[in-house]
Amino acid sequence: MAKSSADDEELRRACEAALESTKQKIVMSIRVAKSRGIWAKTGKLGRSHTAKPRVIAISTKAKGQRTKAFLHVLKYSTGGVLEPAKLYKLKHLSKVEVVTNDPSGCTFMLGFDNLRSQSVAPPQWTMRNVDDRNRVLLCILNICKDVLGRLPKVVGIDVVEMALWAKENTPTFTKQHTNLQDGPVSAAVEEREMKVTVERELVSQAEEEDMEALLGTYVMGIGEAEAFSERLKREVQALEAANVHAILENEPLIDEVLQGLEAATSCVEDMDEWLGIFNLKLRHMREDIESIESRNNKLEMQSVNNKALIEELDKLLERLRIPSEYAASLTGGSFDEARMLQNIEACEWLTNALRGLEAPNLDPSYANMRAVKEKRAELDKLKTTFVRRASEFLRNYFTSLVDFMTSDKSYFSQRGQLKRPDHADLRYKCRTYARLLQHLKSLDKNCLGSLRKAYCTSLNLLLRREAREFANELRASTKASRNPTVWLEGSVGSNQNVNSADTSTVSDAYAKMLTIFIPLLVDESSFFAHFMCFEVPALVPPGGLANGNKSAHDEDDANYDDLGIMDIDENDNKAGKNTGELEALNESLHDLLDGIQEDFYAVVDWAYKIDPLRCISMHGITERYISGQKADAAGFVRILLDDLESRISMQFSRFVDEACHQIERNERNVRQLGVLSYIPRFATLATRMEQYIQGQSRDLVDQAYAKFVTTMFLTLDKIAKADPKYEDIMLLENYAAFQNSLYDLANMVPTLAKFYHEASESYEQACTRHINVIIFYQFERLFQFVRRIEDLMYTIPPEEIPFQLGLSKMDLRKVVKSSLSGVDKFISAMYKRLQKNLTSEELLPSLWDKCKKEFLDKYESFAQLVAKIYPSENVPSVSEMRDLLASM
């Protein structure tokens, strides 16, 4: 018999190479022919397609404790290399059917329960012989049994016949029993060592031995089936006859048994009658007992209900009772500090009592009881009385507290002594009634409006008095010389040095004003928000910044606005959710602090009059404080700082506008020569302004620089155009002076660097125009000749130019003789002319170098034109002219 392809090692290696990426272990690989049948009307499977060569590879893959089994169909590519074509999972195999239309029995079909279309006939697989078919089917069935724990349905082949075939085709060997986790084939000899792999027989060894023993009792040939059947029939008939004979022999015994059954039946009937009588009596007794138990249960239930009712009524009476001591405190008690503890306890009791008479704390069935309604009305009357008395007391208390402080001059700044406002005692006294205010809010929220108004009105008088006295003494105690506001005016006596007195005490005084009062106002705002029970977040969180530098509470912990009390209502902790509360707080803060800004404005105006440049440092100080105010509820303090910043910017803009007017007044003066007075003065002014910059005031100063320089350059252009003869000299001298005076500052200030470069470009343009004028004055005929040649070169060839009128060689010799004979005298005259009108002697060397370079470039262009158009003519060479200029 030909060797099976299942034993082909090359085929196995080709399959392993094709499935290498799947990391699966090949159990069997065999060649098959694939065809597909169609169901004809007769119901038989017919062939309609040509068979295609394929390779079936059965593989396994261990995954954790489980093993998966797969059936791969591989096809040959164009180069004869195997490649995967189809993949089936054996766990979905439901049916194995051998096609009956194939007489050889080598064709079979595999049915899978997960195919998308069951109406399409599955492919048919044809083996070379029955042995190959049995090899594949046995391998599939063994894997399904061991790995999946079940067998698919087998149609068209006898399982016993396959087992016998497997036994005959399995060589004798000792089985290697190993762990099934290594795969179903590891429990059997590998396929290459045997013709057929049979891991376990389909019929057990014991069943096989019993079948052999049964068949061994009949010594017959294979062809004696009819004789064997007749013998079996005879033996069955003999067994039936023996059974009937045995029944007939046992008839007396059966009679005795029947008599015993009749006697037992009689006894059972008597027993049943007795049990019926007893059951009736027991039923009557059970009914009597149930009636007694029902009456007892009702009595017991009534007793329990009565007891519970008494207890509930006692609780209700206790809830409705008003303690006499609380009633006395609520209706006529004193609000002195010593009595506040009793008042707070009375408030807590009243709050709890009112809540206790509201749903869900009170059972709805009690709500309509007359006693409950009367008690609720009595509690409401107590609440109204107490709220009215407490509100009236607090309004008078706030007024008297502030009046006491304002009447004592020691609380305020006096001549020669600056007094820091200290509200520690005020807040301590207010904290005594903080808990009372919270209870008033819980009892009647509407009563807080008048209390907040009274507090704001009283404290506003105190804060404005403190700020006014402090600001007045601050200005009186600050010694500073007043600097002039005229910096850039070109008056007759403008050459004297600008007064540069130290005015740092002015900005220090402004900073001190902010340092003292901004934290105080923030603290007052925060204290007011908590004291008056606003549901807003803390204005200055613990450890936060109250000014631009450090927490204001570091100096005196007693000033911190924490009231030291717990919120009555836990919902009060959800701060910031009620925008209406925030709006009401900002309105109250406006009433509390309004008017204090006037004293800050007075300090700013006073500082401006002493030294307008101090607006720069004051602007930086204000910006630092603005960046430190992050809390939304401190809205008025932020508005105050923003207004201060706007006021400072307005005053500084006023100074800048006045300085620009001073610059513009220069153009109205009589004819001016040399460097204008405001050019060096601006450098002095810019140096002073840079010294005053703090924090975020850079933008303010840069805007001033832009306005100053723009006005200076425009005014310079107007003054220069007034005398066209000296326009360029005027421009180049002033632009040079601007660059020289601002060189150091331009390296540090980007805005000034931009204007520095602008002045440099204007200087170069003015120099170029002035030098060209001087050169053309001395050598006008020579360079006019050059210009005529250059104009003609656009229209005619260079060789025709010598034949034009006025451009002949003779004309060239005349021009050279008149312009270059005694050229050293002309150059000296050019130097004297350049020196004559220049007032800034330090510019002469650089201007003369530029003049020589410009003349040499023009002469070099002239020499090149002569060499190109008049090649036979000789003129002084460029090198000779360069040596002559170098010696001058």
mmCIF file with all atom_site columns, C-alpha atoms in Angstrom, residues 130-260:
data_model
loop_
_atom_site.group_PDB
_atom_site.id
_atom_site.type_symbol
_atom_site.label_atom_id
_atom_site.label_alt_id
_atom_site.label_comp_id
_atom_site.label_asym_id
_atom_site.label_entity_id
_atom_site.label_seq_id
_atom_site.pdbx_PDB_ins_code
_atom_site.Cartn_x
_atom_site.Cartn_y
_atom_site.Cartn_z
_atom_site.occupancy
_atom_site.B_iso_or_equiv
_atom_site.pdbx_formal_charge
_atom_site.auth_seq_id
_atom_site.auth_comp_id
_atom_site.auth_asym_id
_atom_site.auth_atom_id
_atom_site.pdbx_PDB_model_num
ATOM 1   C CA . VAL A 1 130 ? -10.463 4.542   3.393  1.00 0.00 ? 130 VAL A CA 1
ATOM 2   C CA . ASP A 1 131 ? -7.415  4.265   5.674  1.00 0.00 ? 131 ASP A CA 1
ATOM 3   C CA . ASP A 1 132 ? -6.664  7.975   5.249  1.00 0.00 ? 132 ASP A CA 1
ATOM 4   C CA . ARG A 1 133 ? -10.332 8.773   5.884  1.00 0.00 ? 133 ARG A CA 1
ATOM 5   C CA . ASN A 1 134 ? -10.301 6.697   9.093  1.00 0.00 ? 134 ASN A CA 1
ATOM 6   C CA . ARG A 1 135 ? -7.051  8.362   10.220 1.00 0.00 ? 135 ARG A CA 1
ATOM 7   C CA . VAL A 1 136 ? -8.537  11.875  9.924  1.00 0.00 ? 136 VAL A CA 1
ATOM 8   C CA . LEU A 1 137 ? -11.918 11.024  11.461 1.00 0.00 ? 137 LEU A CA 1
ATOM 9   C CA . LEU A 1 138 ? -10.387 9.100   14.382 1.00 0.00 ? 138 LEU A CA 1
ATOM 10  C CA . CYS A 1 139 ? -7.998  11.997  15.100 1.00 0.00 ? 139 CYS A CA 1
ATOM 11  C CA . ILE A 1 140 ? -10.896 14.487  15.072 1.00 0.00 ? 140 ILE A CA 1
ATOM 12  C CA . LEU A 1 141 ? -13.112 12.284  17.287 1.00 0.00 ? 141 LEU A CA 1
ATOM 13  C CA . ASN A 1 142 ? -10.314 11.632  19.787 1.00 0.00 ? 142 ASN A CA 1
ATOM 14  C CA . ILE A 1 143 ? -9.540  15.371  20.121 1.00 0.00 ? 143 ILE A CA 1
ATOM 15  C CA . CYS A 1 144 ? -13.256 16.207  20.543 1.00 0.00 ? 144 CYS A CA 1
ATOM 16  C CA . LYS A 1 145 ? -13.594 13.578  23.261 1.00 0.00 ? 145 LYS A CA 1
ATOM 17  C CA . ASP A 1 146 ? -10.455 14.535  25.232 1.00 0.00 ? 146 ASP A CA 1
ATOM 18  C CA . VAL A 1 147 ? -10.338 18.311  24.766 1.00 0.00 ? 147 VAL A CA 1
ATOM 19  C CA . LEU A 1 148 ? -14.025 19.199  24.432 1.00 0.00 ? 148 LEU A CA 1
ATOM 20  C CA . GLY A 1 149 ? -15.490 16.361  26.515 1.00 0.00 ? 149 GLY A CA 1
ATOM 21  C CA . ARG A 1 150 ? -18.095 15.413  23.882 1.00 0.00 ? 150 ARG A CA 1
ATOM 22  C CA . LEU A 1 151 ? -18.409 13.663  20.501 1.00 0.00 ? 151 LEU A CA 1
ATOM 23  C CA . PRO A 1 152 ? -20.120 15.072  17.413 1.00 0.00 ? 152 PRO A CA 1
ATOM 24  C CA . LYS A 1 153 ? -22.895 13.187  15.680 1.00 0.00 ? 153 LYS A CA 1
ATOM 25  C CA . VAL A 1 154 ? -21.473 10.457  13.371 1.00 0.00 ? 154 VAL A CA 1
ATOM 26  C CA . VAL A 1 155 ? -23.532 9.529   10.280 1.00 0.00 ? 155 VAL A CA 1
ATOM 27  C CA . GLY A 1 156 ? -22.820 6.925   7.602  1.00 0.00 ? 156 GLY A CA 1
ATOM 28  C CA . ILE A 1 157 ? -20.152 4.877   9.420  1.00 0.00 ? 157 ILE A CA 1
ATOM 29  C CA . ASP A 1 158 ? -20.203 2.294   12.181 1.00 0.00 ? 158 ASP A CA 1
ATOM 30  C CA . VAL A 1 159 ? -18.285 3.466   15.254 1.00 0.00 ? 159 VAL A CA 1
ATOM 31  C CA . VAL A 1 160 ? -17.568 -0.145  16.314 1.00 0.00 ? 160 VAL A CA 1
ATOM 32  C CA . GLU A 1 161 ? -16.196 -0.881  12.886 1.00 0.00 ? 161 GLU A CA 1
ATOM 33  C CA . MET A 1 162 ? -13.865 2.128   13.177 1.00 0.00 ? 162 MET A CA 1
ATOM 34  C CA . ALA A 1 163 ? -12.697 0.971   16.614 1.00 0.00 ? 163 ALA A CA 1
ATOM 35  C CA . LEU A 1 164 ? -11.909 -2.486  15.273 1.00 0.00 ? 164 LEU A CA 1
ATOM 36  C CA . TRP A 1 165 ? -10.057 -0.899  12.361 1.00 0.00 ? 165 TRP A CA 1
ATOM 37  C CA . ALA A 1 166 ? -8.082  1.230   14.731 1.00 0.00 ? 166 ALA A CA 1
ATOM 38  C CA . LYS A 1 167 ? -7.168  -1.820  16.839 1.00 0.00 ? 167 LYS A CA 1
ATOM 39  C CA . GLU A 1 168 ? -6.009  -3.720  13.774 1.00 0.00 ? 168 GLU A CA 1
ATOM 40  C CA . ASN A 1 169 ? -3.953  -0.779  12.449 1.00 0.00 ? 169 ASN A CA 1
ATOM 41  C CA . THR A 1 170 ? -2.386  0.167   15.771 1.00 0.00 ? 170 THR A CA 1
ATOM 42  C CA . PRO A 1 171 ? 1.046   -1.429  16.415 1.00 0.00 ? 171 PRO A CA 1
ATOM 43  C CA . THR A 1 172 ? 1.739   -2.983  19.820 1.00 0.00 ? 172 THR A CA 1
ATOM 44  C CA . PHE A 1 173 ? 3.357   -0.424  22.173 1.00 0.00 ? 173 PHE A CA 1
ATOM 45  C CA . THR A 1 174 ? 3.281   0.808   25.744 1.00 0.00 ? 174 THR A CA 1
ATOM 46  C CA . LYS A 1 175 ? 1.134   3.959   26.124 1.00 0.00 ? 175 LYS A CA 1
ATOM 47  C CA . GLN A 1 176 ? 2.771   6.959   27.701 1.00 0.00 ? 176 GLN A CA 1
ATOM 48  C CA . HIS A 1 177 ? 0.257   8.491   30.116 1.00 0.00 ? 177 HIS A CA 1
ATOM 49  C CA . THR A 1 178 ? 0.956   12.194  30.622 1.00 0.00 ? 178 THR A CA 1
ATOM 50  C CA . ASN A 1 179 ? -0.941  15.272  31.565 1.00 0.00 ? 179 ASN A CA 1
ATOM 51  C CA . LEU A 1 180 ? -3.642  16.257  29.084 1.00 0.00 ? 180 LEU A CA 1
ATOM 52  C CA . GLN A 1 181 ? -2.713  19.910  29.496 1.00 0.00 ? 181 GLN A CA 1
ATOM 53  C CA . ASP A 1 182 ? 0.162   19.343  27.073 1.00 0.00 ? 182 ASP A CA 1
ATOM 54  C CA . GLY A 1 183 ? -2.413  18.613  24.334 1.00 0.00 ? 183 GLY A CA 1
ATOM 55  C CA . PRO A 1 184 ? -4.451  15.635  23.277 1.00 0.00 ? 184 PRO A CA 1
ATOM 56  C CA . VAL A 1 185 ? -1.661  14.121  21.180 1.00 0.00 ? 185 VAL A CA 1
ATOM 57  C CA . SER A 1 186 ? 0.869   14.036  24.021 1.00 0.00 ? 186 SER A CA 1
ATOM 58  C CA . ALA A 1 187 ? -1.123  11.171  25.591 1.00 0.00 ? 187 ALA A CA 1
ATOM 59  C CA . ALA A 1 188 ? -0.484  8.952   22.551 1.00 0.00 ? 188 ALA A CA 1
ATOM 60  C CA . VAL A 1 189 ? 2.441   7.992   20.395 1.00 0.00 ? 189 VAL A CA 1
ATOM 61  C CA . GLU A 1 190 ? 3.159   10.703  17.856 1.00 0.00 ? 190 GLU A CA 1
ATOM 62  C CA . GLU A 1 191 ? 1.822   10.234  14.376 1.00 0.00 ? 191 GLU A CA 1
ATOM 63  C CA . ARG A 1 192 ? 5.212   9.664   12.807 1.00 0.00 ? 192 ARG A CA 1
ATOM 64  C CA . GLU A 1 193 ? 5.788   6.539   14.975 1.00 0.00 ? 193 GLU A CA 1
ATOM 65  C CA . MET A 1 194 ? 2.549   4.752   14.043 1.00 0.00 ? 194 MET A CA 1
ATOM 66  C CA . LYS A 1 195 ? 0.225   4.446   11.119 1.00 0.00 ? 195 LYS A CA 1
ATOM 67  C CA . VAL A 1 196 ? -2.930  5.494   13.002 1.00 0.00 ? 196 VAL A CA 1
ATOM 68  C CA . THR A 1 197 ? -3.149  7.453   16.235 1.00 0.00 ? 197 THR A CA 1
ATOM 69  C CA . VAL A 1 198 ? -5.733  5.963   18.626 1.00 0.00 ? 198 VAL A CA 1
ATOM 70  C CA . GLU A 1 199 ? -5.560  7.689   21.979 1.00 0.00 ? 199 GLU A CA 1
ATOM 71  C CA . ARG A 1 200 ? -8.434  5.708   23.537 1.00 0.00 ? 200 ARG A CA 1
ATOM 72  C CA . GLU A 1 201 ? -10.672 3.015   21.968 1.00 0.00 ? 201 GLU A CA 1
ATOM 73  C CA . LEU A 1 202 ? -14.266 3.892   21.267 1.00 0.00 ? 202 LEU A CA 1
ATOM 74  C CA . VAL A 1 203 ? -15.220 0.509   22.977 1.00 0.00 ? 203 VAL A CA 1
ATOM 75  C CA . SER A 1 204 ? -13.635 -0.144  26.363 1.00 0.00 ? 204 SER A CA 1
ATOM 76  C CA . GLN A 1 205 ? -11.505 -3.221  26.990 1.00 0.00 ? 205 GLN A CA 1
ATOM 77  C CA . ALA A 1 206 ? -14.042 -4.758  29.409 1.00 0.00 ? 206 ALA A CA 1
ATOM 78  C CA . GLU A 1 207 ? -16.893 -4.367  26.905 1.00 0.00 ? 207 GLU A CA 1
ATOM 79  C CA . GLU A 1 208 ? -14.775 -5.946  24.220 1.00 0.00 ? 208 GLU A CA 1
ATOM 80  C CA . GLU A 1 209 ? -13.981 -8.971  26.432 1.00 0.00 ? 209 GLU A CA 1
ATOM 81  C CA . ASP A 1 210 ? -17.688 -9.502  27.270 1.00 0.00 ? 210 ASP A CA 1
ATOM 82  C CA . MET A 1 211 ? -18.577 -9.453  23.582 1.00 0.00 ? 211 MET A CA 1
ATOM 83  C CA . GLU A 1 212 ? -15.852 -11.992 22.820 1.00 0.00 ? 212 GLU A CA 1
ATOM 84  C CA . ALA A 1 213 ? -17.032 -14.296 25.661 1.00 0.00 ? 213 ALA A CA 1
ATOM 85  C CA . LEU A 1 214 ? -20.643 -14.135 24.385 1.00 0.00 ? 214 LEU A CA 1
ATOM 86  C CA . LEU A 1 215 ? -19.617 -14.908 20.842 1.00 0.00 ? 215 LEU A CA 1
ATOM 87  C CA . GLY A 1 216 ? -17.300 -17.662 22.046 1.00 0.00 ? 216 GLY A CA 1
ATOM 88  C CA . THR A 1 217 ? -20.196 -19.718 23.479 1.00 0.00 ? 217 THR A CA 1
ATOM 89  C CA . TYR A 1 218 ? -21.418 -20.252 19.950 1.00 0.00 ? 218 TYR A CA 1
ATOM 90  C CA . VAL A 1 219 ? -18.943 -22.245 17.907 1.00 0.00 ? 219 VAL A CA 1
ATOM 91  C CA . MET A 1 220 ? -20.167 -21.397 14.461 1.00 0.00 ? 220 MET A CA 1
ATOM 92  C CA . GLY A 1 221 ? -18.784 -20.174 11.258 1.00 0.00 ? 221 GLY A CA 1
ATOM 93  C CA . ILE A 1 222 ? -19.263 -16.745 9.847  1.00 0.00 ? 222 ILE A CA 1
ATOM 94  C CA . GLY A 1 223 ? -21.866 -17.972 7.287  1.00 0.00 ? 223 GLY A CA 1
ATOM 95  C CA . GLU A 1 224 ? -24.210 -19.795 9.764  1.00 0.00 ? 224 GLU A CA 1
ATOM 96  C CA . ALA A 1 225 ? -26.301 -16.777 10.700 1.00 0.00 ? 225 ALA A CA 1
ATOM 97  C CA . GLU A 1 226 ? -29.688 -18.540 10.082 1.00 0.00 ? 226 GLU A CA 1
ATOM 98  C CA . ALA A 1 227 ? -28.789 -21.490 12.251 1.00 0.00 ? 227 ALA A CA 1
ATOM 99  C CA . PHE A 1 228 ? -27.622 -19.105 14.970 1.00 0.00 ? 228 PHE A CA 1
ATOM 100 C CA . SER A 1 229 ? -30.954 -17.225 14.780 1.00 0.00 ? 229 SER A CA 1
ATOM 101 C CA . GLU A 1 230 ? -33.031 -20.467 15.023 1.00 0.00 ? 230 GLU A CA 1
ATOM 102 C CA . ARG A 1 231 ? -31.067 -21.581 18.044 1.00 0.00 ? 231 ARG A CA 1
ATOM 103 C CA . LEU A 1 232 ? -31.729 -18.296 19.810 1.00 0.00 ? 232 LEU A CA 1
ATOM 104 C CA . LYS A 1 233 ? -35.504 -18.576 19.108 1.00 0.00 ? 233 LYS A CA 1
ATOM 105 C CA . ARG A 1 234 ? -35.635 -22.076 20.573 1.00 0.00 ? 234 ARG A CA 1
ATOM 106 C CA . GLU A 1 235 ? -33.855 -21.011 23.731 1.00 0.00 ? 235 GLU A CA 1
ATOM 107 C CA . VAL A 1 236 ? -36.242 -18.028 24.242 1.00 0.00 ? 236 VAL A CA 1
ATOM 108 C CA . GLN A 1 237 ? -39.299 -20.313 23.894 1.00 0.00 ? 237 GLN A CA 1
ATOM 109 C CA . ALA A 1 238 ? -37.807 -22.746 26.400 1.00 0.00 ? 238 ALA A CA 1
ATOM 110 C CA . LEU A 1 239 ? -37.278 -19.893 28.894 1.00 0.00 ? 239 LEU A CA 1
ATOM 111 C CA . GLU A 1 240 ? -40.920 -18.733 28.527 1.00 0.00 ? 240 GLU A CA 1
ATOM 112 C CA . ALA A 1 241 ? -42.273 -22.244 29.100 1.00 0.00 ? 241 ALA A CA 1
ATOM 113 C CA . ALA A 1 242 ? -40.143 -22.635 32.229 1.00 0.00 ? 242 ALA A CA 1
ATOM 114 C CA . ASN A 1 243 ? -41.532 -19.360 33.613 1.00 0.00 ? 243 ASN A CA 1
ATOM 115 C CA . VAL A 1 244 ? -45.170 -20.456 33.107 1.00 0.00 ? 244 VAL A CA 1
ATOM 116 C CA . HIS A 1 245 ? -44.493 -23.847 34.793 1.00 0.00 ? 245 HIS A CA 1
ATOM 117 C CA . ALA A 1 246 ? -42.983 -22.144 37.820 1.00 0.00 ? 246 ALA A CA 1
ATOM 118 C CA . ILE A 1 247 ? -46.046 -19.901 38.218 1.00 0.00 ? 247 ILE A CA 1
ATOM 119 C CA . LEU A 1 248 ? -48.428 -22.898 38.177 1.00 0.00 ? 248 LEU A CA 1
ATOM 120 C CA . GLU A 1 249 ? -46.421 -24.804 40.821 1.00 0.00 ? 249 GLU A CA 1
ATOM 121 C CA . ASN A 1 250 ? -46.666 -21.823 43.271 1.00 0.00 ? 250 ASN A CA 1
ATOM 122 C CA . GLU A 1 251 ? -50.551 -21.595 43.284 1.00 0.00 ? 251 GLU A CA 1
ATOM 123 C CA . PRO A 1 252 ? -51.070 -22.819 46.981 1.00 0.00 ? 252 PRO A CA 1
ATOM 124 C CA . LEU A 1 253 ? -48.630 -20.289 48.220 1.00 0.00 ? 253 LEU A CA 1
ATOM 125 C CA . ILE A 1 254 ? -50.479 -17.578 46.337 1.00 0.00 ? 254 ILE A CA 1
ATOM 126 C CA . ASP A 1 255 ? -53.783 -18.554 47.994 1.00 0.00 ? 255 ASP A CA 1
ATOM 127 C CA . GLU A 1 256 ? -52.265 -18.210 51.453 1.00 0.00 ? 256 GLU A CA 1
ATOM 128 C CA . VAL A 1 257 ? -50.950 -14.790 50.543 1.00 0.00 ? 257 VAL A CA 1
ATOM 129 C CA . LEU A 1 258 ? -54.397 -13.650 49.337 1.00 0.00 ? 258 LEU A CA 1
ATOM 130 C CA . GLN A 1 259 ? -56.076 -14.755 52.595 1.00 0.00 ? 259 GLN A CA 1
ATOM 131 C CA . GLY A 1 260 ? -53.529 -12.807 54.599 1.00 0.00 ? 260 GLY A CA 1
#
